[in-house]
């Protein structure tokens, strides 16, 4: 455990800017899904961010895809316990041939390319509905940055 002082709490505009930078600059996340009778399911995946949604891919016959077919919502986690972004998102399952070229090319730069084996994979488009971010206990208040798909102008928690 470090004796260093914890980070200073960022204001909402700075937290939002840092979150958008993290989404644009990163490519690893945890993707959690669930459905009745199967419990929670969590996988590590690569992603790309296009400014309004994240895109990932996984096996067509996976538990993740089965869960999203039943309940098209997911929770995403980016970062670690000391600096985290949590996103509640709606999902859209996309057959490999239907994905836009820009998303497919971007995804291929950070992971294996589903276009090489399109029968095995589906893309998943994840549209954020709620975004939370904090880097210390000092930021636990004011952690909500987006509600119902709209970025906030003032703290709500």
PDB file of C-alpha atoms in Angstrom:
ATOM      1  CA  UNK A   1       0.000   0.000   0.000  1.00  0.00           C
ATOM      2  CA  UNK A   2       1.379   3.348  -1.011  1.00  0.00           C
ATOM      3  CA  UNK A   3       1.607   6.245   1.396  1.00  0.00           C
ATOM      4  CA  UNK A   4       1.082   8.696  -1.479  1.00  0.00           C
ATOM      5  CA  UNK A   5      -1.856  11.052  -1.274  1.00  0.00           C
ATOM      6  CA  UNK A   6      -4.931   9.903  -3.208  1.00  0.00           C
ATOM      7  CA  UNK A   7      -5.686  11.734  -6.457  1.00  0.00           C
ATOM      8  CA  UNK A   8      -7.630  14.983  -6.204  1.00  0.00           C
ATOM      9  CA  UNK A   9     -11.285  14.716  -7.197  1.00  0.00           C
ATOM     10  CA  UNK A  10     -11.840  15.868 -10.783  1.00  0.00           C
ATOM     11  CA  UNK A  11     -14.811  18.034 -11.663  1.00  0.00           C
ATOM     12  CA  UNK A  12     -17.487  16.633 -13.980  1.00  0.00           C
ATOM     13  CA  UNK A  13     -16.131  18.149 -17.234  1.00  0.00           C
ATOM     14  CA  UNK A  14     -12.627  16.832 -16.512  1.00  0.00           C
ATOM     15  CA  UNK A  15     -13.931  13.400 -15.575  1.00  0.00           C
ATOM     16  CA  UNK A  16     -15.949  13.254 -18.794  1.00  0.00           C
ATOM     17  CA  UNK A  17     -12.933  14.352 -20.887  1.00  0.00           C
ATOM     18  CA  UNK A  18     -10.717  11.762 -19.172  1.00  0.00           C
ATOM     19  CA  UNK A  19     -13.353   9.069 -19.728  1.00  0.00           C
ATOM     20  CA  UNK A  20     -13.645   9.891 -23.430  1.00  0.00           C
ATOM     21  CA  UNK A  21      -9.839   9.815 -23.720  1.00  0.00           C
ATOM     22  CA  UNK A  22      -9.767   6.444 -22.016  1.00  0.00           C
ATOM     23  CA  UNK A  23     -12.460   5.063 -24.329  1.00  0.00           C
ATOM     24  CA  UNK A  24     -10.598   6.322 -27.384  1.00  0.00           C
ATOM     25  CA  UNK A  25      -7.156   5.265 -26.235  1.00  0.00           C
ATOM     26  CA  UNK A  26      -7.884   1.853 -24.757  1.00  0.00           C
ATOM     27  CA  UNK A  27      -8.944  -1.438 -26.182  1.00  0.00           C
ATOM     28  CA  UNK A  28      -9.418  -3.924 -23.300  1.00  0.00           C
ATOM     29  CA  UNK A  29     -12.572  -4.276 -21.226  1.00  0.00           C
ATOM     30  CA  UNK A  30     -14.604  -6.723 -19.184  1.00  0.00           C
ATOM     31  CA  UNK A  31     -18.057  -7.492 -20.610  1.00  0.00           C
ATOM     32  CA  UNK A  32     -20.728  -8.787 -18.208  1.00  0.00           C
ATOM     33  CA  UNK A  33     -24.061 -10.229 -19.341  1.00  0.00           C
ATOM     34  CA  UNK A  34     -26.794 -12.227 -17.677  1.00  0.00           C
ATOM     35  CA  UNK A  35     -30.049 -13.977 -18.328  1.00  0.00           C
ATOM     36  CA  UNK A  36     -32.662 -15.789 -16.302  1.00  0.00           C
ATOM     37  CA  UNK A  37     -31.435 -19.144 -15.118  1.00  0.00           C
ATOM     38  CA  UNK A  38     -27.822 -18.705 -16.191  1.00  0.00           C
ATOM     39  CA  UNK A  39     -26.527 -16.093 -13.749  1.00  0.00           C
ATOM     40  CA  UNK A  40     -23.889 -13.509 -14.523  1.00  0.00           C
ATOM     41  CA  UNK A  41     -21.315 -14.152 -17.223  1.00  0.00           C
ATOM     42  CA  UNK A  42     -18.082 -12.137 -17.520  1.00  0.00           C
ATOM     43  CA  UNK A  43     -15.490 -12.171 -20.308  1.00  0.00           C
ATOM     44  CA  UNK A  44     -12.425 -10.099 -21.221  1.00  0.00           C
ATOM     45  CA  UNK A  45     -12.633  -8.659 -24.742  1.00  0.00           C
ATOM     46  CA  UNK A  46     -11.056  -6.105 -27.008  1.00  0.00           C
ATOM     47  CA  UNK A  47     -13.126  -3.125 -28.133  1.00  0.00           C
ATOM     48  CA  UNK A  48     -13.058  -0.052 -30.315  1.00  0.00           C
ATOM     49  CA  UNK A  49     -14.853   3.250 -29.638  1.00  0.00           C
ATOM     50  CA  UNK A  50     -16.349   5.338 -32.452  1.00  0.00           C
ATOM     51  CA  UNK A  51     -17.353   8.338 -30.340  1.00  0.00           C
ATOM     52  CA  UNK A  52     -20.829   7.063 -29.486  1.00  0.00           C
ATOM     53  CA  UNK A  53     -20.642   3.261 -29.144  1.00  0.00           C
ATOM     54  CA  UNK A  54     -18.196   0.453 -28.445  1.00  0.00           C
ATOM     55  CA  UNK A  55     -17.774  -2.490 -30.792  1.00  0.00           C
ATOM     56  CA  UNK A  56     -16.451  -5.887 -29.810  1.00  0.00           C
ATOM     57  CA  UNK A  57     -16.799  -9.429 -31.137  1.00  0.00           C
ATOM     58  CA  UNK A  58     -17.130 -12.894 -29.705  1.00  0.00           C
ATOM     59  CA  UNK A  59     -18.055 -16.410 -30.710  1.00  0.00           C
ATOM     60  CA  UNK A  60     -21.498 -16.737 -32.267  1.00  0.00           C
ATOM     61  CA  UNK A  61     -22.342 -19.726 -30.055  1.00  0.00           C
ATOM     62  CA  UNK A  62     -21.029 -18.227 -26.797  1.00  0.00           C
ATOM     63  CA  UNK A  63     -22.885 -17.758 -23.506  1.00  0.00           C
ATOM     64  CA  UNK A  64     -22.400 -14.013 -23.986  1.00  0.00           C
ATOM     65  CA  UNK A  65     -24.315 -14.009 -27.279  1.00  0.00           C
ATOM     66  CA  UNK A  66     -27.031 -16.283 -25.864  1.00  0.00           C
ATOM     67  CA  UNK A  67     -27.442 -13.913 -22.907  1.00  0.00           C
ATOM     68  CA  UNK A  68     -27.617 -10.847 -25.162  1.00  0.00           C
ATOM     69  CA  UNK A  69     -30.246 -12.508 -27.349  1.00  0.00           C
ATOM     70  CA  UNK A  70     -32.377 -13.008 -24.221  1.00  0.00           C
ATOM     71  CA  UNK A  71     -31.562  -9.700 -22.526  1.00  0.00           C
ATOM     72  CA  UNK A  72     -29.756  -7.167 -24.746  1.00  0.00           C
ATOM     73  CA  UNK A  73     -28.108  -5.250 -21.914  1.00  0.00           C
ATOM     74  CA  UNK A  74     -24.559  -5.460 -20.625  1.00  0.00           C
ATOM     75  CA  UNK A  75     -22.200  -3.888 -18.119  1.00  0.00           C
ATOM     76  CA  UNK A  76     -18.694  -2.983 -19.214  1.00  0.00           C
ATOM     77  CA  UNK A  77     -15.693  -2.261 -17.015  1.00  0.00           C
ATOM     78  CA  UNK A  78     -12.558  -0.508 -18.226  1.00  0.00           C
ATOM     79  CA  UNK A  79      -9.547   0.150 -16.026  1.00  0.00           C
ATOM     80  CA  UNK A  80      -8.780  -1.202 -12.600  1.00  0.00           C
ATOM     81  CA  UNK A  81     -10.155  -0.795  -9.098  1.00  0.00           C
ATOM     82  CA  UNK A  82      -8.161   2.404  -8.564  1.00  0.00           C
ATOM     83  CA  UNK A  83      -9.361   4.116 -11.764  1.00  0.00           C
ATOM     84  CA  UNK A  84     -12.454   2.644 -13.365  1.00  0.00           C
ATOM     85  CA  UNK A  85     -15.086   3.402 -15.990  1.00  0.00           C
ATOM     86  CA  UNK A  86     -18.327   1.397 -15.723  1.00  0.00           C
ATOM     87  CA  UNK A  87     -20.827   1.471 -18.566  1.00  0.00           C
ATOM     88  CA  UNK A  88     -24.347   0.084 -18.702  1.00  0.00           C
ATOM     89  CA  UNK A  89     -25.159  -0.446 -22.363  1.00  0.00           C
ATOM     90  CA  UNK A  90     -27.747  -1.729 -24.796  1.00  0.00           C
ATOM     91  CA  UNK A  91     -26.398  -4.248 -27.268  1.00  0.00           C
ATOM     92  CA  UNK A  92     -26.964  -4.857 -30.949  1.00  0.00           C
ATOM     93  CA  UNK A  93     -25.732  -8.143 -32.442  1.00  0.00           C
ATOM     94  CA  UNK A  94     -24.303  -7.745 -35.946  1.00  0.00           C
ATOM     95  CA  UNK A  95     -23.443 -10.472 -38.417  1.00  0.00           C
ATOM     96  CA  UNK A  96     -19.885 -10.069 -39.628  1.00  0.00           C
ATOM     97  CA  UNK A  97     -20.817  -9.069 -43.218  1.00  0.00           C
ATOM     98  CA  UNK A  98     -23.109  -6.282 -41.960  1.00  0.00           C
ATOM     99  CA  UNK A  99     -20.544  -4.325 -39.923  1.00  0.00           C
ATOM    100  CA  UNK A 100     -19.329  -1.033 -41.352  1.00  0.00           C
ATOM    101  CA  UNK A 101     -15.830  -1.132 -42.813  1.00  0.00           C
ATOM    102  CA  UNK A 102     -14.409   1.497 -40.422  1.00  0.00           C
ATOM    103  CA  UNK A 103     -15.467  -0.499 -37.331  1.00  0.00           C
ATOM    104  CA  UNK A 104     -14.224  -3.791 -38.808  1.00  0.00           C
ATOM    105  CA  UNK A 105     -10.834  -2.285 -39.698  1.00  0.00           C
ATOM    106  CA  UNK A 106     -10.463  -0.625 -36.300  1.00  0.00           C
ATOM    107  CA  UNK A 107     -11.384  -3.833 -34.476  1.00  0.00           C
ATOM    108  CA  UNK A 108      -8.944  -5.883 -36.572  1.00  0.00           C
ATOM    109  CA  UNK A 109      -6.137  -3.583 -35.367  1.00  0.00           C
ATOM    110  CA  UNK A 110      -6.748  -4.490 -31.682  1.00  0.00           C
ATOM    111  CA  UNK A 111      -7.867  -8.142 -31.902  1.00  0.00           C
ATOM    112  CA  UNK A 112      -8.246 -11.058 -34.250  1.00  0.00           C
ATOM    113  CA  UNK A 113     -10.262 -10.218 -37.366  1.00  0.00           C
ATOM    114  CA  UNK A 114     -13.747 -11.831 -37.343  1.00  0.00           C
ATOM    115  CA  UNK A 115     -13.992 -11.251 -41.098  1.00  0.00           C
ATOM    116  CA  UNK A 116     -11.526 -14.122 -41.578  1.00  0.00           C
ATOM    117  CA  UNK A 117     -14.003 -16.619 -40.041  1.00  0.00           C
ATOM    118  CA  UNK A 118     -17.417 -14.916 -40.299  1.00  0.00           C
ATOM    119  CA  UNK A 119     -19.404 -18.057 -39.479  1.00  0.00           C
ATOM    120  CA  UNK A 120     -17.733 -18.300 -36.058  1.00  0.00           C
ATOM    121  CA  UNK A 121     -18.189 -14.715 -34.809  1.00  0.00           C
ATOM    122  CA  UNK A 122     -20.661 -11.905 -34.275  1.00  0.00           C
ATOM    123  CA  UNK A 123     -19.875  -8.277 -33.667  1.00  0.00           C
ATOM    124  CA  UNK A 124     -21.559  -6.635 -30.697  1.00  0.00           C
ATOM    125  CA  UNK A 125     -22.304  -2.918 -30.793  1.00  0.00           C
ATOM    126  CA  UNK A 126     -22.667  -1.542 -27.246  1.00  0.00           C
ATOM    127  CA  UNK A 127     -24.479   1.788 -26.906  1.00  0.00           C
ATOM    128  CA  UNK A 128     -23.865   3.450 -23.520  1.00  0.00           C
ATOM    129  CA  UNK A 129     -26.935   4.363 -21.488  1.00  0.00           C
ATOM    130  CA  UNK A 130     -25.210   5.036 -18.149  1.00  0.00           C
ATOM    131  CA  UNK A 131     -21.541   5.861 -17.543  1.00  0.00           C
ATOM    132  CA  UNK A 132     -19.789   6.085 -14.179  1.00  0.00           C
ATOM    133  CA  UNK A 133     -16.131   6.910 -13.516  1.00  0.00           C
ATOM    134  CA  UNK A 134     -13.985   7.395 -10.434  1.00  0.00           C
ATOM    135  CA  UNK A 135     -10.331   7.119  -9.486  1.00  0.00           C
ATOM    136  CA  UNK A 136     -10.528   7.231  -5.689  1.00  0.00           C
ATOM    137  CA  UNK A 137     -12.925   7.392  -2.780  1.00  0.00           C
ATOM    138  CA  UNK A 138     -12.826  11.188  -3.189  1.00  0.00           C
ATOM    139  CA  UNK A 139     -14.562  10.748  -6.561  1.00  0.00           C
ATOM    140  CA  UNK A 140     -17.223   8.273  -5.492  1.00  0.00           C
ATOM    141  CA  UNK A 141     -19.660  11.159  -5.194  1.00  0.00           C
ATOM    142  CA  UNK A 142     -20.339  12.616  -8.629  1.00  0.00           C
ATOM    143  CA  UNK A 143     -19.319   9.388 -10.342  1.00  0.00           C
ATOM    144  CA  UNK A 144     -22.302   9.340 -12.751  1.00  0.00           C
ATOM    145  CA  UNK A 145     -21.408  11.018 -16.041  1.00  0.00           C
ATOM    146  CA  UNK A 146     -24.257   9.792 -18.283  1.00  0.00           C
ATOM    147  CA  UNK A 147     -27.878   8.816 -17.676  1.00  0.00           C
ATOM    148  CA  UNK A 148     -30.301   7.489 -20.303  1.00  0.00           C
ATOM    149  CA  UNK A 149     -27.694   7.983 -23.023  1.00  0.00           C
ATOM    150  CA  UNK A 150     -27.158  11.696 -22.294  1.00  0.00           C
ATOM    151  CA  UNK A 151     -23.976  13.174 -20.849  1.00  0.00           C
ATOM    152  CA  UNK A 152     -24.653  15.185 -17.695  1.00  0.00           C
ATOM    153  CA  UNK A 153     -23.948  18.887 -17.240  1.00  0.00           C
ATOM    154  CA  UNK A 154     -24.148  18.732 -13.434  1.00  0.00           C
ATOM    155  CA  UNK A 155     -23.495  16.021 -10.832  1.00  0.00           C
ATOM    156  CA  UNK A 156     -26.450  13.894  -9.704  1.00  0.00           C
ATOM    157  CA  UNK A 157     -24.799  11.766  -7.005  1.00  0.00           C
TER     158      UNK A 157
END
